[in-house]
XYZ file of C-alpha atoms in Angstrom:
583
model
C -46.179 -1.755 39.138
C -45.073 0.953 40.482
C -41.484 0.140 40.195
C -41.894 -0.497 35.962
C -41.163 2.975 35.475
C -38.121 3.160 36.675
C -36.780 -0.416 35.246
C -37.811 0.972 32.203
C -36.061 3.774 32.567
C -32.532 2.457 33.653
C -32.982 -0.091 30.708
C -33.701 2.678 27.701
C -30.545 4.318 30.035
C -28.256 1.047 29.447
C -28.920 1.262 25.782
C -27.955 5.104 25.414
C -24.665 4.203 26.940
C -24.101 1.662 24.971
C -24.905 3.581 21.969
C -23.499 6.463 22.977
C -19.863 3.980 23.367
C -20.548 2.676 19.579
C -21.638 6.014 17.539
C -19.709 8.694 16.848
C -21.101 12.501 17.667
C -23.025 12.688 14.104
C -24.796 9.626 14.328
C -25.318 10.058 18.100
C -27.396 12.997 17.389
C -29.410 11.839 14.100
C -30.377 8.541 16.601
C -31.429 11.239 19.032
C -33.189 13.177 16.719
C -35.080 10.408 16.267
C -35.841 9.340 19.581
C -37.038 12.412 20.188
C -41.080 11.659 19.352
C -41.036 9.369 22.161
C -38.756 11.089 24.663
C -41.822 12.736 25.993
C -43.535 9.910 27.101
C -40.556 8.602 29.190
C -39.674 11.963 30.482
C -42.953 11.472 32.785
C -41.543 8.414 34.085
C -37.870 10.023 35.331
C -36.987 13.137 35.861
C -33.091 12.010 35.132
C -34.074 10.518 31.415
C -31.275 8.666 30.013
C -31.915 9.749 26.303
C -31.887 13.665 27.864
C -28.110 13.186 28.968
C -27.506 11.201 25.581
C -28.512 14.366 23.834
C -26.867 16.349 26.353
C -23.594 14.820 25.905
C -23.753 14.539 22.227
C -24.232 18.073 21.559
C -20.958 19.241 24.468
C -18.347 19.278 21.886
C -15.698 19.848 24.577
C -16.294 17.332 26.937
C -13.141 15.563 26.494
C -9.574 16.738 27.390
C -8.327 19.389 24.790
C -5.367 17.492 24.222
C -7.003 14.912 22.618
C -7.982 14.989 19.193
C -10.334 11.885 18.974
C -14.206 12.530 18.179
C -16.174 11.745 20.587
C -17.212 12.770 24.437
C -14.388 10.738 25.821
C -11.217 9.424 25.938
C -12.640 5.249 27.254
C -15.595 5.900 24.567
C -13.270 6.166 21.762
C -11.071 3.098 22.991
C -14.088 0.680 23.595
C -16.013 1.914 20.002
C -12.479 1.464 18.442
C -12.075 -1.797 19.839
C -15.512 -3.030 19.199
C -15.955 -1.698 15.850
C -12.577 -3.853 15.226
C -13.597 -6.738 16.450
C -16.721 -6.704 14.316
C -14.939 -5.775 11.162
C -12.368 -8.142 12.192
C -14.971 -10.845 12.715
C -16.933 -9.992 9.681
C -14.001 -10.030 6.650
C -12.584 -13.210 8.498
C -15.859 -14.902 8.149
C -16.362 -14.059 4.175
C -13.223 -15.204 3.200
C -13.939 -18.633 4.943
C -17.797 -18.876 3.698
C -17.545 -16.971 0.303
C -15.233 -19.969 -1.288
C -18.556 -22.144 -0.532
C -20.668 -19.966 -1.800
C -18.356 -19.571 -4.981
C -18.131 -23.756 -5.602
C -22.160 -23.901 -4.433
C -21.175 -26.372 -1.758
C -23.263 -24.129 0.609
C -26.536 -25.582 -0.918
C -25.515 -29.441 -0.456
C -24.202 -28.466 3.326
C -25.786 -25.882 4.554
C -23.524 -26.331 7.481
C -20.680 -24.379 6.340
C -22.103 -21.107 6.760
C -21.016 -21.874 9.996
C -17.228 -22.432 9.271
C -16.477 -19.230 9.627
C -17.114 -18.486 12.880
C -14.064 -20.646 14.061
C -11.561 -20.002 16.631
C -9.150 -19.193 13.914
C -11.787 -16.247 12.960
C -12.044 -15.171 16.984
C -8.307 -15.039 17.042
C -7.637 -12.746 14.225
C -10.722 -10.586 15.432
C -9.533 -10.243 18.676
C -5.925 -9.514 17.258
C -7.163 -6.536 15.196
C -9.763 -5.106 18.547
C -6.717 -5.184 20.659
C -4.241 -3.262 18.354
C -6.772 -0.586 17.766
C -8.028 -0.351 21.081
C -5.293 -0.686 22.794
C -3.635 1.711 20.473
C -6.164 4.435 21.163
C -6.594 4.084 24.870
C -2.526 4.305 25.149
C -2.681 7.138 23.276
C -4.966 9.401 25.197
C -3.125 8.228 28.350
C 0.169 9.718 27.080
C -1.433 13.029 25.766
C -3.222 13.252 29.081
C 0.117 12.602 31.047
C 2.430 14.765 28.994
C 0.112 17.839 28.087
C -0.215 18.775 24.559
C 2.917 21.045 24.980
C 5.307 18.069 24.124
C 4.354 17.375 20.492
C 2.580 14.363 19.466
C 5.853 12.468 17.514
C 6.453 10.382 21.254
C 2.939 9.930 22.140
C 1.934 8.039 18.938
C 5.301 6.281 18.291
C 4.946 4.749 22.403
C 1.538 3.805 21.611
C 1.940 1.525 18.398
C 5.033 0.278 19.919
C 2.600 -0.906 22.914
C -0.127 -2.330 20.976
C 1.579 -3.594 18.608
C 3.550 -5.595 22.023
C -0.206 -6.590 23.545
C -1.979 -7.419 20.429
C 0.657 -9.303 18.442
C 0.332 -12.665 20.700
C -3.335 -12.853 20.200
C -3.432 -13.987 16.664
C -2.343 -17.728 17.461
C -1.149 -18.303 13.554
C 2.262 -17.899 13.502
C 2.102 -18.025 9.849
C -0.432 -14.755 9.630
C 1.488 -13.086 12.356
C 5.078 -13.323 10.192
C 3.121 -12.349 7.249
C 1.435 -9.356 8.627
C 4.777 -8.345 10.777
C 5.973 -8.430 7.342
C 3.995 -6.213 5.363
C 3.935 -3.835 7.929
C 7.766 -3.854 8.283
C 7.965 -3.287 4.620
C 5.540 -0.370 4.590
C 7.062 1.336 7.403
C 10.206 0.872 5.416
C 8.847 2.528 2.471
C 6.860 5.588 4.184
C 9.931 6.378 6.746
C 12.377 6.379 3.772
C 9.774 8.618 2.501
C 9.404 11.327 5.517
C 13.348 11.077 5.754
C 13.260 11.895 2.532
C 11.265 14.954 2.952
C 12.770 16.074 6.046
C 15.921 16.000 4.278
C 14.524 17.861 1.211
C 12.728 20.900 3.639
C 16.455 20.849 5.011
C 18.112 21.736 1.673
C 15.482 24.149 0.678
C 16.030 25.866 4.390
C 19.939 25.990 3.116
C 19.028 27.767 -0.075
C 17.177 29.941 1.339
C 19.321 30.585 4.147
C 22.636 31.386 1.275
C 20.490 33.221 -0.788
C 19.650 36.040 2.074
C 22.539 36.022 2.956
C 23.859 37.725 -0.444
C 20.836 39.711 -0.663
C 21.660 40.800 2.424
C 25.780 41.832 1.428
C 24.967 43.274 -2.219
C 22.625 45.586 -0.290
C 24.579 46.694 2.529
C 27.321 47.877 -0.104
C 27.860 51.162 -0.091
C 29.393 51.304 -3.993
C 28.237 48.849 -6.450
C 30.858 48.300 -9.642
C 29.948 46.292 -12.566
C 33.157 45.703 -14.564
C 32.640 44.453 -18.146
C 35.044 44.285 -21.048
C 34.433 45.143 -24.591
C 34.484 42.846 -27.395
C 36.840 45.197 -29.727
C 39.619 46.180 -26.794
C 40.732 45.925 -23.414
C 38.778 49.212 -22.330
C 36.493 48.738 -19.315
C 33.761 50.772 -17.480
C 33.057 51.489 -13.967
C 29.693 51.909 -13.006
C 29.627 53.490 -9.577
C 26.647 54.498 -7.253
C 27.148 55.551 -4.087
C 23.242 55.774 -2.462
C 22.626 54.174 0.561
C 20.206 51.649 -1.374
C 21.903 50.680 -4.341
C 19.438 49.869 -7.264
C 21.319 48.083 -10.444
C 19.239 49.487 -13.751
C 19.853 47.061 -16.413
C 17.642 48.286 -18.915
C 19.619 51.533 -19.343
C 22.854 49.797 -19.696
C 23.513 49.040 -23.760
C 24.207 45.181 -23.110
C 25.604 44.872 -26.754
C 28.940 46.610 -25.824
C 29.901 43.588 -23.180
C 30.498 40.332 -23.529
C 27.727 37.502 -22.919
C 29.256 36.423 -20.028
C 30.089 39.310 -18.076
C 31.864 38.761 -14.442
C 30.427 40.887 -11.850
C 32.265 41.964 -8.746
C 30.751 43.396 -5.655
C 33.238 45.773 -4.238
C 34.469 46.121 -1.351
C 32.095 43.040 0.754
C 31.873 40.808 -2.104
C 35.029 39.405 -4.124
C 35.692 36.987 -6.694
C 36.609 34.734 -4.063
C 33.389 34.723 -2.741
C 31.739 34.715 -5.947
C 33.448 30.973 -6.807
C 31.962 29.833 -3.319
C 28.610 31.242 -4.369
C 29.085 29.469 -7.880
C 29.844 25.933 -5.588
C 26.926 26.770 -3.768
C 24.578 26.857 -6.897
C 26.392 23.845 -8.695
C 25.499 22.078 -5.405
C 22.099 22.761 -5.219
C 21.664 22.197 -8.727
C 22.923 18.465 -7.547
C 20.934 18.200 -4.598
C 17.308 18.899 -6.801
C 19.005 16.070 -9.378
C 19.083 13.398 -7.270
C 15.611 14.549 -5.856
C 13.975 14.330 -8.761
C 16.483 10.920 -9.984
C 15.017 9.182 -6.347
C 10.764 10.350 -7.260
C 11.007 9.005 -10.722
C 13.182 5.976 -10.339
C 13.421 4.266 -7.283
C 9.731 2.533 -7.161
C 11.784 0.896 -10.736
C 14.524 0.060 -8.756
C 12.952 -1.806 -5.904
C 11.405 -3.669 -8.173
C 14.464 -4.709 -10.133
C 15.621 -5.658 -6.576
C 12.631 -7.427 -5.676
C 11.775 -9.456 -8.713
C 15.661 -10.299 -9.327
C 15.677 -11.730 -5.576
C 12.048 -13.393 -6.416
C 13.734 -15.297 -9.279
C 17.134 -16.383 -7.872
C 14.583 -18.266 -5.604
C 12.630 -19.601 -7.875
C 15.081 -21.471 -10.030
C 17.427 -22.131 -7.192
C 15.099 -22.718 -3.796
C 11.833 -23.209 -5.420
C 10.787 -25.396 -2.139
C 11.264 -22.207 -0.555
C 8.276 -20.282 -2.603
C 5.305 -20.032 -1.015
C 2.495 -22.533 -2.598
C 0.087 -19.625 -3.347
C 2.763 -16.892 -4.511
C 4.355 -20.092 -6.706
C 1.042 -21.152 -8.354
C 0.769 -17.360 -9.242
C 3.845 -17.695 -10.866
C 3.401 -20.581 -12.802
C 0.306 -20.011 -14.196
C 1.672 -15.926 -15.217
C 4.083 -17.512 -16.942
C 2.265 -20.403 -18.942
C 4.254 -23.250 -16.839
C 1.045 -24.792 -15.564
C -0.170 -25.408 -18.698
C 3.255 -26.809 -20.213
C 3.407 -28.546 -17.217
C 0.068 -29.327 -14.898
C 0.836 -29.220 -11.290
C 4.178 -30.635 -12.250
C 5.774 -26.776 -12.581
C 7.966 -26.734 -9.420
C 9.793 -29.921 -11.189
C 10.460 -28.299 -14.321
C 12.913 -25.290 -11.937
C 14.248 -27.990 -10.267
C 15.501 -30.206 -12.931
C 16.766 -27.115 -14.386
C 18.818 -26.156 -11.344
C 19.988 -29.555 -10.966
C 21.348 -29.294 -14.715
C 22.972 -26.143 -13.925
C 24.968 -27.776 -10.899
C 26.214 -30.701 -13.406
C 28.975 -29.000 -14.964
C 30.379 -31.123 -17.430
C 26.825 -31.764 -18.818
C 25.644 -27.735 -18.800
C 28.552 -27.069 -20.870
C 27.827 -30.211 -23.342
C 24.626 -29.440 -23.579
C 21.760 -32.163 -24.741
C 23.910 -34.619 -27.466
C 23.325 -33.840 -30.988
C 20.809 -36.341 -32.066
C 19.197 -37.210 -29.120
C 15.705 -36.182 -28.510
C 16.035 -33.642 -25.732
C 12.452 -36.013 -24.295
C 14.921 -39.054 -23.627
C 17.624 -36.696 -22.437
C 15.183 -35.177 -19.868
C 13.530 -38.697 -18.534
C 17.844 -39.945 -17.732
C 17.003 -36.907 -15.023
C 15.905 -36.545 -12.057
C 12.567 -34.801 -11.914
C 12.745 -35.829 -15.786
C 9.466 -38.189 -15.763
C 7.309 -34.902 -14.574
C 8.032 -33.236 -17.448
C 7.761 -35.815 -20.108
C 4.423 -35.153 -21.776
C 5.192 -31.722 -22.736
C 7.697 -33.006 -24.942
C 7.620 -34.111 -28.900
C 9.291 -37.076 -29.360
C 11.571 -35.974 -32.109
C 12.149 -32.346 -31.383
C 15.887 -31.554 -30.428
C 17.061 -28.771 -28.166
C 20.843 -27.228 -27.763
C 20.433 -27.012 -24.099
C 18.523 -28.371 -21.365
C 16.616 -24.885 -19.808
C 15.821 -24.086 -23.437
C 14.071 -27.278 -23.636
C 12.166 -27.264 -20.321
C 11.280 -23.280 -21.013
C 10.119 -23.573 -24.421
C 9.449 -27.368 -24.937
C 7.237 -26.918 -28.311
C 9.669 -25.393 -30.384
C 13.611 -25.014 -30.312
C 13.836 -20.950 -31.159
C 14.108 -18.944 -28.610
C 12.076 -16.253 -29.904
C 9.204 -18.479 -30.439
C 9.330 -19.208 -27.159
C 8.937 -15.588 -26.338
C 5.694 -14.978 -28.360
C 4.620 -18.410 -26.647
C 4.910 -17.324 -23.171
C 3.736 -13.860 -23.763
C 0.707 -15.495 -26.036
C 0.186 -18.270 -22.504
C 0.040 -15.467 -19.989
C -1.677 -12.479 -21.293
C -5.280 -13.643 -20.807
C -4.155 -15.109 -17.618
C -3.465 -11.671 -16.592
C -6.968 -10.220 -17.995
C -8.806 -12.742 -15.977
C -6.841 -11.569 -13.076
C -7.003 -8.016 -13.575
C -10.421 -7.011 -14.784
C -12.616 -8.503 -12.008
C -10.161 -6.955 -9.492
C -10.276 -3.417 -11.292
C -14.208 -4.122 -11.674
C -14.325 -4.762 -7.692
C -12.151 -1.405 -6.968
C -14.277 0.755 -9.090
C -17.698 -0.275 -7.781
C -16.550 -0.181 -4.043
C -14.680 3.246 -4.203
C -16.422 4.831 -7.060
C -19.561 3.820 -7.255
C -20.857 6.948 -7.992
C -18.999 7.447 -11.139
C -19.825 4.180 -12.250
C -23.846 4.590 -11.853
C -23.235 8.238 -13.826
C -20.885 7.417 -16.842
C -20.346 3.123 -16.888
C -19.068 3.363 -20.242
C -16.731 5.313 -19.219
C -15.441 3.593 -16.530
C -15.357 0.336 -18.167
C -13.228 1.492 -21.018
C -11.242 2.801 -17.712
C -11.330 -0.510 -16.111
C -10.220 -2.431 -20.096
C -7.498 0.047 -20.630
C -6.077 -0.225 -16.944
C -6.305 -4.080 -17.253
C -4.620 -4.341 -20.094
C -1.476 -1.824 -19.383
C -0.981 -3.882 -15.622
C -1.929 -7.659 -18.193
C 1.090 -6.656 -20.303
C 3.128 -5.296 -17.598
C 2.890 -9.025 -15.611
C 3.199 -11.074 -18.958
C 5.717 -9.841 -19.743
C 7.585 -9.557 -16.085
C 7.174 -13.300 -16.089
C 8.348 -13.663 -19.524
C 11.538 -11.941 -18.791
C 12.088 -14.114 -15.798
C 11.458 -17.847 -18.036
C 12.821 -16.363 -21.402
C 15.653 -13.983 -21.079
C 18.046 -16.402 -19.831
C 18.078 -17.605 -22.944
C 19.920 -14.777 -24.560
C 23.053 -15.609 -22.071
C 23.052 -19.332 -23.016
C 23.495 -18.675 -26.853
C 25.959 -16.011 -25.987
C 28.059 -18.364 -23.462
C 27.209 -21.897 -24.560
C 26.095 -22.832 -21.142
C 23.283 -22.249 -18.706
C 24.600 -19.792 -15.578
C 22.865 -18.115 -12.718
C 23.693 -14.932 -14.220
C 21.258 -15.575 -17.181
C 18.703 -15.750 -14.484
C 19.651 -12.200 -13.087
C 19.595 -10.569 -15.479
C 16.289 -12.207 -16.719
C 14.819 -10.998 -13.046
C 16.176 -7.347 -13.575
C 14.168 -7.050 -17.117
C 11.530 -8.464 -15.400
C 11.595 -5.940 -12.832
C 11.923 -2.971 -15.423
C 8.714 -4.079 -16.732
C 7.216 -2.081 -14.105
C 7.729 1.063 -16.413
C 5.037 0.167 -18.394
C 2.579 0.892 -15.526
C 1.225 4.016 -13.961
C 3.463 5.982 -11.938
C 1.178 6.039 -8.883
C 1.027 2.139 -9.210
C 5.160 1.744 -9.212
C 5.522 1.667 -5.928
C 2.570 -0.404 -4.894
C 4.214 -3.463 -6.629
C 7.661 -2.701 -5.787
C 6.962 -2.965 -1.824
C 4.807 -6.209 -2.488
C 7.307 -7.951 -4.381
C 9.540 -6.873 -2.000
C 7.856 -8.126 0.961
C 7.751 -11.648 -0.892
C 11.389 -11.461 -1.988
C 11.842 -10.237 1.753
C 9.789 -12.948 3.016
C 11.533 -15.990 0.520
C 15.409 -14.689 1.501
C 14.492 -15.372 4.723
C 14.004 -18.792 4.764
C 16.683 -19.453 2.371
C 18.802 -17.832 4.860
C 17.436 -20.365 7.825
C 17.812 -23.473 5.193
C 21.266 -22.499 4.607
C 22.108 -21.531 8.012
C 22.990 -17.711 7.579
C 20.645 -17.380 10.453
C 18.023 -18.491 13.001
C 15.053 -17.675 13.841
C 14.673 -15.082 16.462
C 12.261 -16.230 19.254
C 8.987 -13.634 19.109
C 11.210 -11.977 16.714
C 7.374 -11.023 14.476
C 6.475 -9.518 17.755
C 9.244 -6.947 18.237
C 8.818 -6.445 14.456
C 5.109 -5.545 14.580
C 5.865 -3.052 17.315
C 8.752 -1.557 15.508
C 6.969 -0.935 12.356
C 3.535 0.019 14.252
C 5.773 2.701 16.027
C 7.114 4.076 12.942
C 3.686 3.838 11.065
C 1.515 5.183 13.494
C 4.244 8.654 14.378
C 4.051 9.224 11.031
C -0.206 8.803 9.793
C -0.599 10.905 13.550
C 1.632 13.774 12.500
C 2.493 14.126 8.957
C -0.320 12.092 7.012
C 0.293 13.487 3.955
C 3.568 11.331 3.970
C 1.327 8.495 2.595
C -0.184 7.653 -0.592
C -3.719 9.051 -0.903
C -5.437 4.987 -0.949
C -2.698 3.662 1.700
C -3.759 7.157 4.149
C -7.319 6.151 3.130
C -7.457 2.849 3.929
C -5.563 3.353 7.101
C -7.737 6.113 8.389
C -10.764 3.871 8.172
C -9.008 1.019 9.905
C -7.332 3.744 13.020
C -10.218 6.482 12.589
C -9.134 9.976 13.422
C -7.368 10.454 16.858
């Protein structure tokens, strides 16, 4: 017995150390606040109590090396509780997604057995991807900061260590399909926020310039030792010199009766400044005048522009390679746009028959033959029998995309308010539980406080981004219709242009929101060139090519969030700081 003690005490020791590897410095000392009404009993058992070096530790706030910036009493605690906590939130989101679909479809009360699909090796894989990137990321971290001294910056230190981890975690993930996709998105936000802090940089540049010109001239118009102002009269040629010869010259406008010049009078600094140098200073000011344009041109516009670029490449792909489309981005489509209920899982047929029309020449330009049903047109086509039961028997179309894009009715326009009418309450039932979901996990406070409030928040949010999609995907079907009755024929230019109104639907949202959608349809318009590109042999695929990806765009990523955070949005630096913590 005499040995319990002490087993005891190196066991309540094992679980400080453990919990003093998984808790940050706050809740290390609220857990040993509260072991505390105990810690008496156990002191009379060791002299070297385990909980006395917890509390110890927790409270020396300088424990670790002052290069580091991490919370916590050392550098291999805040690796291991960054890798664990990964793992578990890793493990835990993985799991949902796989169990929450039964849940959803009440499956889970027939066989209670698929509680347990989640916990697959699939789920262990993508855990175990997300520990290793953050762990390793903050382990390789401190080790450069403790090797190069905090005297070096921190640009190097956090650039080496995504590159790293993104190289040691990226082969853990065994779906080659996730891995693409998530090399992807972070390729495409790394685009985004380096353009950004380039942008910047280069701003903070100009602004140095202007500054540095404008003391400069302060700097000659004081050093003059006679200032003249020369101005002429209205009535003659007469002019006045104003001279002052004190070492300080002081100009005193108010005393000077303005209404006896001209409203543009040219000053001349004699003898330093001349009108030479005054046209140079002129340059200078028309120049900056250019440079704060196009700054203020790139903030307002460009998030418009990427998606013009996006959702224009989006729908060249669609009509052209839909095989190419991913199932779950196509279904998204198809529904937006009221083509899965024209056409029930048949949609992908409908863009292919009219591509197929489109590469038939002869026929494009003849159109459907006047009298013929545009129904027993379509089923002489291939893909035709797919699309047959949208069609009236005796309704008659000009062209062949008009009838597969509008089928009920043979005016355009109608066809308009149809797809508009089709996809609008798709939207709503998209949007509202999403916006719903987003307010009570971010502002839940707000919503207990003032709900009606917020929900007239979440209805009026819903239905700006509702409109914004219905009618993005209404551009894309419908447009092309306006360059058929101008032309006569069906032409991939129709569909262009249909993809860049589309795209300038994004005006209609929020600012703030532009550039959210712009990068994801650009990561799927990214994504979808791709493999057109390998179908058409532009290019192959580059062996582990995801993996040098992931570590480029970790690299880029993680310099900037670890030196200039304010680069990101407020959500994306939120989200981000809960996923990497503070290091």
């Amino acid at each position: 017995m005499e040995g319990y003690p002490r087993l005891l005490d190196l066991f309540v020791e094992g679980i400080a150390r453990l919990t003093s590897y998984a808790l940050t410095d706050g809740e290390k000392e609220s857990i040993v606040n509260g072991f505390h009404k105990f810690h008496e009993r156990l002191e009379r058992m060791s002299s070297s109590s385990a909980l006395k070096r917890l509390a110890i530790e927790s409270q020396n706030r300088h424990y670790h090396d002052s290069h580091c910036q991490h919370k916590g009493a050392s550098c291999p605690q805040n690796a291991i509780r960054g890798f664990l906590k990964a793992f578990l939130v890793g493990f835990g989101v993985k799991c949902g997604l796989e169990i929450v679909p039964h849940i959803i479809s009440l499956q889970l009360l027939k066989r209670p057995s698929l509680l347990l699909s989640g916990c697959s090796q699939d789920t262990l894989s993508f855990a175990s991807f997300l520990a290793a990137l953050i762990g390793s990321y903050k382990a390789i971290l401190c080790t450069m900061r403790n090797i190069r001294g905090g005297k070096h910056g921190d640009y190097t230190n956090s650039l080496v260590a995504g590159m790293l981890a993104g190289l040691i975690s990226a082969k853990l993930d065994r779906s080659q399909s996730r891995r693409n996709a998530i090399a992807l998105y972070l390729f495409s936000r790394a685009l985004q926020y380096g353009s950004v802090w380039l942008f910047e940089r280069w701003a903070t540049w100009q602004q140095s310039e202007e500054d540095k010109i404008r003391s400069r001239w302060m700097k000659r118009a004081h050093s003059a030792d006679v200032v003249s102002a020369m101005h002429r009269r209205r009535g003659g040629g007469e002019q006045e010199i104003v001279e002052r010869a004190n070492p300080e010259p002081q100009l005193n406008w108010g005393e000077m009766d303005m209404t006896k010049w001209s409203p543009e009078p040219k000053i001349s600094w004699s003898p330093e400044v001349t009108d030479k140098s005054l046209e140079t200073k002129r340059d200078e000011a028309r120049r900056t005048r250019g440079i704060r344009s196009i700054i203020t041109f790139t903030r307002n516009y460009a998030p418009a522009a990427l998606m013009t670029f996006s959702v224009t490449l989006i729908t060249y792909v669609l009509v052209f390679h839909t095989d190419s489309i991913p199932k779950s981005y196509a279904n998204l489509l198809y529904k937006s746009s009221g083509f899965d209920s024209l056409y029930p899982k048949k949609s992908a047929s409908a863009f292919k028959a009219i591509s197929n029309g489109m590469s038939d020449v002869v026929a494009n330009a003849r159109g459907i033959p006047q009298g013929m049903p545009t129904k027993q047109y379509i089923a002489q086509l291939p893909y035709g029998e797919d699309l047959l039961p949208a069609f009236d028997d005796n309704i008659h179309h000009h062209h062949l995309a008009c009838g597969i894009l509008h089928p009920e009715t043979i005016y355009c326009s109608q066809g308009v308010v149809s797809a508009l009418m089709r996809g609008f309450p798709f939207a709503m039932k998209m949007y509202v539980p999403f916006n719903i979901a987003i307010q009570l996990i971010f502002k839940r406070g707000l919503v207990l406080k003032n709900p009606l409030a917020i929900l007239a928040k979440i209805m009026k949010s819903s239905a700006r981004s509702s409109l914004f999609f219905s009618l993005m995907a209404t551009a894309i079907t419908q447009a092309p219709c306006i360059f058929r009755a101008l032309l006569g024929r069906d032409t991939p230019a129709g569909y262009i242009a249909g993809g860049i109104l589309g795209g300038l639907a994004v005006l209609i949202e929020l600012p703030s929101r532009r550039i959210d959608l712009g990068m994801y349809c650009f990561l799927r318009g990214l994504q979808m060139a791709w493999d057109v590109g390998i179908k058409k042999g532009l290019w192959k695929n580059v062996k582990h090519g995801e993996v040098a990806l992931l570590s480029v765009s970790m690299a880029v990523l993680m310099s900037i969030f670890q030196n200039d955070p304010t680069t990101f949005g407020l959500t994306y630096r939120s989200i981000i700081t809960r996923i990497f913590g503070k290091n």
